[in-house]
mmCIF file of C-alpha atoms in Angstrom:
data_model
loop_
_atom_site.group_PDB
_atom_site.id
_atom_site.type_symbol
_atom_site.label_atom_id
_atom_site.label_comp_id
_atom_site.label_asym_id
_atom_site.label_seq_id
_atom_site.Cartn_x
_atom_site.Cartn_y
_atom_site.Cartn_z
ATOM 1 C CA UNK L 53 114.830 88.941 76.451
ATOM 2 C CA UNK L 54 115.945 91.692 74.372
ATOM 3 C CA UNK L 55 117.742 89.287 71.866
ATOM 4 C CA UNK L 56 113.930 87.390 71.509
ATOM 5 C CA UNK L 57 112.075 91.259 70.889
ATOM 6 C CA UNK L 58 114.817 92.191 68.027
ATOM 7 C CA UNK L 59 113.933 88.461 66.852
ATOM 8 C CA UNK L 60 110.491 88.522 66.775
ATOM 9 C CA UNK L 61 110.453 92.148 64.975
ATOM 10 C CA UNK L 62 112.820 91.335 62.562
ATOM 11 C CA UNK L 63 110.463 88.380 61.621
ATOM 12 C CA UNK L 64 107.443 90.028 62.121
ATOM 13 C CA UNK L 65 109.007 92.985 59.049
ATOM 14 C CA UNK L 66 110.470 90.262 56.586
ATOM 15 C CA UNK L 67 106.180 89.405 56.494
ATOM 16 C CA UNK L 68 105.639 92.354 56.186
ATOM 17 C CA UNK L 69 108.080 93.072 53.559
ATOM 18 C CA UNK L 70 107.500 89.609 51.580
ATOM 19 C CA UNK L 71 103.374 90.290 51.842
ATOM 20 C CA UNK L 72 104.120 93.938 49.881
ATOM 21 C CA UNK L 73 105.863 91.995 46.750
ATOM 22 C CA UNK L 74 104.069 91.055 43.673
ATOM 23 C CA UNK L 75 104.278 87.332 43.069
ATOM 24 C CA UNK L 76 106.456 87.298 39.922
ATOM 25 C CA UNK L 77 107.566 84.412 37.784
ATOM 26 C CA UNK L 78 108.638 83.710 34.343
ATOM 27 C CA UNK L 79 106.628 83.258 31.105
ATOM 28 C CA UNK L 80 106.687 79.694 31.258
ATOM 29 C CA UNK L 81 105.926 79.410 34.588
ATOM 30 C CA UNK L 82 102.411 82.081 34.033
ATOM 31 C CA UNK L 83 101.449 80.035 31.034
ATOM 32 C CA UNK L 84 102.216 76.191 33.260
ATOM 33 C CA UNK L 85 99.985 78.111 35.854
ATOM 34 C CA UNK L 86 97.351 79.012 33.772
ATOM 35 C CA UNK L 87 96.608 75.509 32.300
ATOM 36 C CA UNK L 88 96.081 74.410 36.577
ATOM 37 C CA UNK L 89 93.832 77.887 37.469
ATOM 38 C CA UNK L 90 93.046 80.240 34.364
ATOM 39 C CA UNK L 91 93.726 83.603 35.665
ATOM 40 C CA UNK L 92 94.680 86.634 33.101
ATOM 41 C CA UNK L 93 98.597 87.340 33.008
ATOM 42 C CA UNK L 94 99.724 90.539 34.381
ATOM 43 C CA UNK L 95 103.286 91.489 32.111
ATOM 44 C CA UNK L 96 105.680 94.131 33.002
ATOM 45 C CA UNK L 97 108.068 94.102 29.858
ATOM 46 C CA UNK L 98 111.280 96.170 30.705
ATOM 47 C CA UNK L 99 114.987 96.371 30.034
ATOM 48 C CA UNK L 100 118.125 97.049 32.314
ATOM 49 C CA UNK L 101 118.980 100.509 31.091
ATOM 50 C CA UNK L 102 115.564 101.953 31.433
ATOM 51 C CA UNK L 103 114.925 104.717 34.329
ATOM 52 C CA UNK L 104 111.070 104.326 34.001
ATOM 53 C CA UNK L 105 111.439 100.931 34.323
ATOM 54 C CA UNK L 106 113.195 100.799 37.565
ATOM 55 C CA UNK L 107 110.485 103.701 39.171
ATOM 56 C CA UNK L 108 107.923 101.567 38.189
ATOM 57 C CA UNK L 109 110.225 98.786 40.229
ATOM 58 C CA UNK L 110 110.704 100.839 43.449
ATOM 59 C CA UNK L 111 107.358 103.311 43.545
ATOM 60 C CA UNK L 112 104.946 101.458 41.841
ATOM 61 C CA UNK L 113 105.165 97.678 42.214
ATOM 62 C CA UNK L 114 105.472 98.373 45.947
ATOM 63 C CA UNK L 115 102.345 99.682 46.986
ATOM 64 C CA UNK L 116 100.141 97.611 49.189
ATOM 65 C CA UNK L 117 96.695 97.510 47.285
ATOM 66 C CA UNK L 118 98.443 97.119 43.648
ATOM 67 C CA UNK L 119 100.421 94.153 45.355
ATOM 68 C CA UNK L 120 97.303 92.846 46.556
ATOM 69 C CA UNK L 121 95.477 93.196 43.579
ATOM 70 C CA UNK L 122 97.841 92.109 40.963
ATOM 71 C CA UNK L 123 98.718 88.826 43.156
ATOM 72 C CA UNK L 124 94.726 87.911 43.684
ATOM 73 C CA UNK L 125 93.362 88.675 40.042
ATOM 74 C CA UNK L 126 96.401 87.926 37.729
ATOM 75 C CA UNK L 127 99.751 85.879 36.937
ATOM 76 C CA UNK L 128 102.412 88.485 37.277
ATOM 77 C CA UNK L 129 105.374 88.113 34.528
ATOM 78 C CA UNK L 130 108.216 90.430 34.763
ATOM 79 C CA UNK L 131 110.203 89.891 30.852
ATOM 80 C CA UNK L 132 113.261 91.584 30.247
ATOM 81 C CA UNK L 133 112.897 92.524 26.003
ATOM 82 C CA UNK L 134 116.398 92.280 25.423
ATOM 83 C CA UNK L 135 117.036 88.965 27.858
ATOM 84 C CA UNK L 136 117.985 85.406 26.555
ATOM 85 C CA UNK L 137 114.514 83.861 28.133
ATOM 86 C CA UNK L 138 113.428 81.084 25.585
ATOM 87 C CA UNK L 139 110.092 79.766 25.842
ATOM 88 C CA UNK L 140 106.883 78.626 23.684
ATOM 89 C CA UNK L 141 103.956 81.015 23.181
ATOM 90 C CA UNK L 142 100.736 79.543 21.540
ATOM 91 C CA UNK L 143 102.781 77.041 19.474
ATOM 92 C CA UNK L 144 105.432 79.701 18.456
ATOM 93 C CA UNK L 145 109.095 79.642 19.970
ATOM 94 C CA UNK L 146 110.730 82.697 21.375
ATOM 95 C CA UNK L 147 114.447 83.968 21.939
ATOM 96 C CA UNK L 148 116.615 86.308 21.688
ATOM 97 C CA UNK L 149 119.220 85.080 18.892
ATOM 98 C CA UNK L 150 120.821 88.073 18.286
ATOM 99 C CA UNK L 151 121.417 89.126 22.186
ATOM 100 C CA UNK L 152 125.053 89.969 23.011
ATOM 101 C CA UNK L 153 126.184 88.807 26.058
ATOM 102 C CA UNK L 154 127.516 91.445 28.423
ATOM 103 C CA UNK L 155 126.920 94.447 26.061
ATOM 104 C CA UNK L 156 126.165 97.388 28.049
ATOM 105 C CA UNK L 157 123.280 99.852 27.533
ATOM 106 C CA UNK L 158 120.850 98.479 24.495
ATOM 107 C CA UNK L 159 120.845 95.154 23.164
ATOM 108 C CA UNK L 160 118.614 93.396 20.356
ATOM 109 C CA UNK L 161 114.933 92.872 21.454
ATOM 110 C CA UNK L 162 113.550 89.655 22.102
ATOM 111 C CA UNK L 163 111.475 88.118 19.503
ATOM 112 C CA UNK L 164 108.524 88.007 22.171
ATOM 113 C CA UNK L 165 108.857 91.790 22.849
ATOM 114 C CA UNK L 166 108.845 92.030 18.831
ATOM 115 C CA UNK L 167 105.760 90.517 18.822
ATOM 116 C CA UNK L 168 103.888 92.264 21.506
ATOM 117 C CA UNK L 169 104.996 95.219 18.896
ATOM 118 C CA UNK L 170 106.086 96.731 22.360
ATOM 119 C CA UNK L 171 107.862 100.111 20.990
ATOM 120 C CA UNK L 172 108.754 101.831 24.675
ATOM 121 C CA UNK L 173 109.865 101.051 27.698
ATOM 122 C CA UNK L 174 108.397 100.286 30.373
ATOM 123 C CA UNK L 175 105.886 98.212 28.639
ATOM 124 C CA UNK L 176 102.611 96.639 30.720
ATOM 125 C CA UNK L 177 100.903 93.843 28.637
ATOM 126 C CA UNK L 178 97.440 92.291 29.745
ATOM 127 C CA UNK L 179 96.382 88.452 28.835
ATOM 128 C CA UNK L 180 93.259 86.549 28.983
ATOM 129 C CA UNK L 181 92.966 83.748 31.353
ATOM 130 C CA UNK L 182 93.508 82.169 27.789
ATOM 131 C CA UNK L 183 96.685 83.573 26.814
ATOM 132 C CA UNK L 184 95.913 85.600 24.084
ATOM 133 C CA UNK L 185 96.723 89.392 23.822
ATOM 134 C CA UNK L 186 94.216 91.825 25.243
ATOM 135 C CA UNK L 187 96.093 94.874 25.112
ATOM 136 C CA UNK L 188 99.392 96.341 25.786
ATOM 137 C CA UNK L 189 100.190 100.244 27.682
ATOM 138 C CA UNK L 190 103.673 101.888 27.413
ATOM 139 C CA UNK L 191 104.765 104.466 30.088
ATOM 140 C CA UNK L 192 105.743 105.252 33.866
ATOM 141 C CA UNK L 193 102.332 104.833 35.621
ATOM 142 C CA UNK L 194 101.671 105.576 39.444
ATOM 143 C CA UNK L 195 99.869 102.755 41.545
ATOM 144 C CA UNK L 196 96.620 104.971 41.339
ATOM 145 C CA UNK L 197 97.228 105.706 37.763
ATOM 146 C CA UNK L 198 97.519 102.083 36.455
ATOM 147 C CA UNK L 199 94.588 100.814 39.038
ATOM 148 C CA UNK L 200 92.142 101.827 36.102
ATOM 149 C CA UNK L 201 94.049 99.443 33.611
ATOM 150 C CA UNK L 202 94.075 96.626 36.238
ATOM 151 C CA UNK L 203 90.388 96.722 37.350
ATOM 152 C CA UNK L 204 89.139 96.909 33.816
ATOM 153 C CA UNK L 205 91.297 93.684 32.800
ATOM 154 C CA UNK L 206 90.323 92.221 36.377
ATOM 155 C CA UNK L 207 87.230 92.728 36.270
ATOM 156 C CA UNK L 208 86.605 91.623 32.805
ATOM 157 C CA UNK L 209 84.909 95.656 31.609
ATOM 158 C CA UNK L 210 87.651 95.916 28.692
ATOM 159 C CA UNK L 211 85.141 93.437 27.019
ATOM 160 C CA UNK L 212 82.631 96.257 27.114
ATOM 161 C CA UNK L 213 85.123 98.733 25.665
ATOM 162 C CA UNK L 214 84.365 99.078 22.008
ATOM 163 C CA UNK L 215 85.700 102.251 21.037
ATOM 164 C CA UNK L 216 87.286 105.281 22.795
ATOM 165 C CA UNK L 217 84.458 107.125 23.623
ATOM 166 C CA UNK L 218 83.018 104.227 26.158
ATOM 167 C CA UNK L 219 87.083 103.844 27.627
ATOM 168 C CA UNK L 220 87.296 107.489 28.247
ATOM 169 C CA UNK L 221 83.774 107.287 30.286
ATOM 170 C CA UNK L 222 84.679 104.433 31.391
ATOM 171 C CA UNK L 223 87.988 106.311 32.865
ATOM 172 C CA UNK L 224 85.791 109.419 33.607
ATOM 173 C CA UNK L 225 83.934 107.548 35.854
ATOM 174 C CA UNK L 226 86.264 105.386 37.763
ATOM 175 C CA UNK L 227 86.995 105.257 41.253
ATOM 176 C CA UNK L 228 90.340 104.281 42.777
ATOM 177 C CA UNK L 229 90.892 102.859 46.141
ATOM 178 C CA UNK L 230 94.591 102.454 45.821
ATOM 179 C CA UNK L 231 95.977 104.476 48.325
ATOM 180 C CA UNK L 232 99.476 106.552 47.491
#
C-alpha cells in the first residue's frame, strides 16, 4: 500500500511539474504551427553564458499564470543567438556560419538574432499571428513585470499604442493578476 501512495504522488507532481512549463519549440516548428492555428509567437532569444538569461529560466518562466498565459495566447520559441539553428523566415534563410563549435563563453550571433537587431541579452521578441515583427524588449523581467508586455501583445492593445505617451498610460493603468 505504501509502495501505490509514493506512486500515485510521484505521478500526481510530474503533472504538476509538466502543467508549470511553457510549451517551447523551435522556430520552425512556431512558424509550421502557425500556418495550422495563427496564434502570435512568444520568443525568448538568449545565449549560454548569460546570467539574466538563466533567472529568467528558473524565476520567471516558472510561474503558474505566465505558464498559463504564454501556452494559451502564443507559440513559445526559445532561440539561442549564437546556436547553429538553420531555418527559413519570410522567404529569407538563417544560420549561424561563423559559429565555432565548442568555443566557450561568446560566440558569433546568429544571422536571425542580427536581424531582430537584438543588442542584449536576454532578449523577448513578440510576432503577429502573421509572423512579422511587432516588437522586441531586452532585460531580466519578473513574471509580474513582463505580464504588461504579454497582455498587450495577447490581447491585441499594442495596435492602439501609437506613441509613448498612450504606452506609458497604457502601463499606468494596468492591472496584473500574475501572482509572485
Amino acid at each position: 500500500m505504501k509502495i501505490f501512495i509514493t506512486s500515485l504522488l510521484t505521478f500526481f507532481s510530474l503533472i504538476t511539474l509538466s502543467a508549470q512549463e511553457i510549451n517551447w519549440m523551435s522556430m520552425d516548428e512556431a512558424l509550421a504551427a502557425q500556418e495550422k492555428n495563427p496564434k502570435k509567437i512568444f520568443m525568448d532569444v538568449y545565449t549560454d553564458w548569460c546570467g539574466p538569461c538563466r533567472l529568467l529560466d528558473k524565476q520567471t518562466f516558472h510561474n503558474p499564470d505566465l505558464v498559463k498565459y504564454v501556452n494559451e495566447h502564443f507559440y513559445a520559441v526559445k532561440f539561442n543567438a549564437e546556436g547553429t539553428e538553420t531555418f527559413t523566415y519570410q522567404g529569407n534563410a538563417f544560420s549561424n556560419p561563423n559559429h565555432v563549435e565548442g568555443k566557450k563563453g561568446r560566440n558569433s550571433q546568429h544571422q536571425f538574432a542580427t536581424a531582430l537587431k537584438v543588442r542584449g541579452y536576454p532578449s523577448m521578441v513578440f510576432f503577429d499571428e502573421k509572423s512579422n515583427l511587432i516588437f522586441p524588449i531586452t532585460g531580466f523581467y519578473k513574471a509580474q513585470e513582463l505580464e504588461v508586455f504579454l497582455k498587450l501583445m495577447g490581447t491585441d492593445d499594442y495596435k492602439r499604442m501609437k506613441s509613448q505617451e498612450l504606452f506609458d498610460e497604457y502601463q499606468k493603468n494596468f492591472v496584473g493578476t500574475f501572482k509572485g
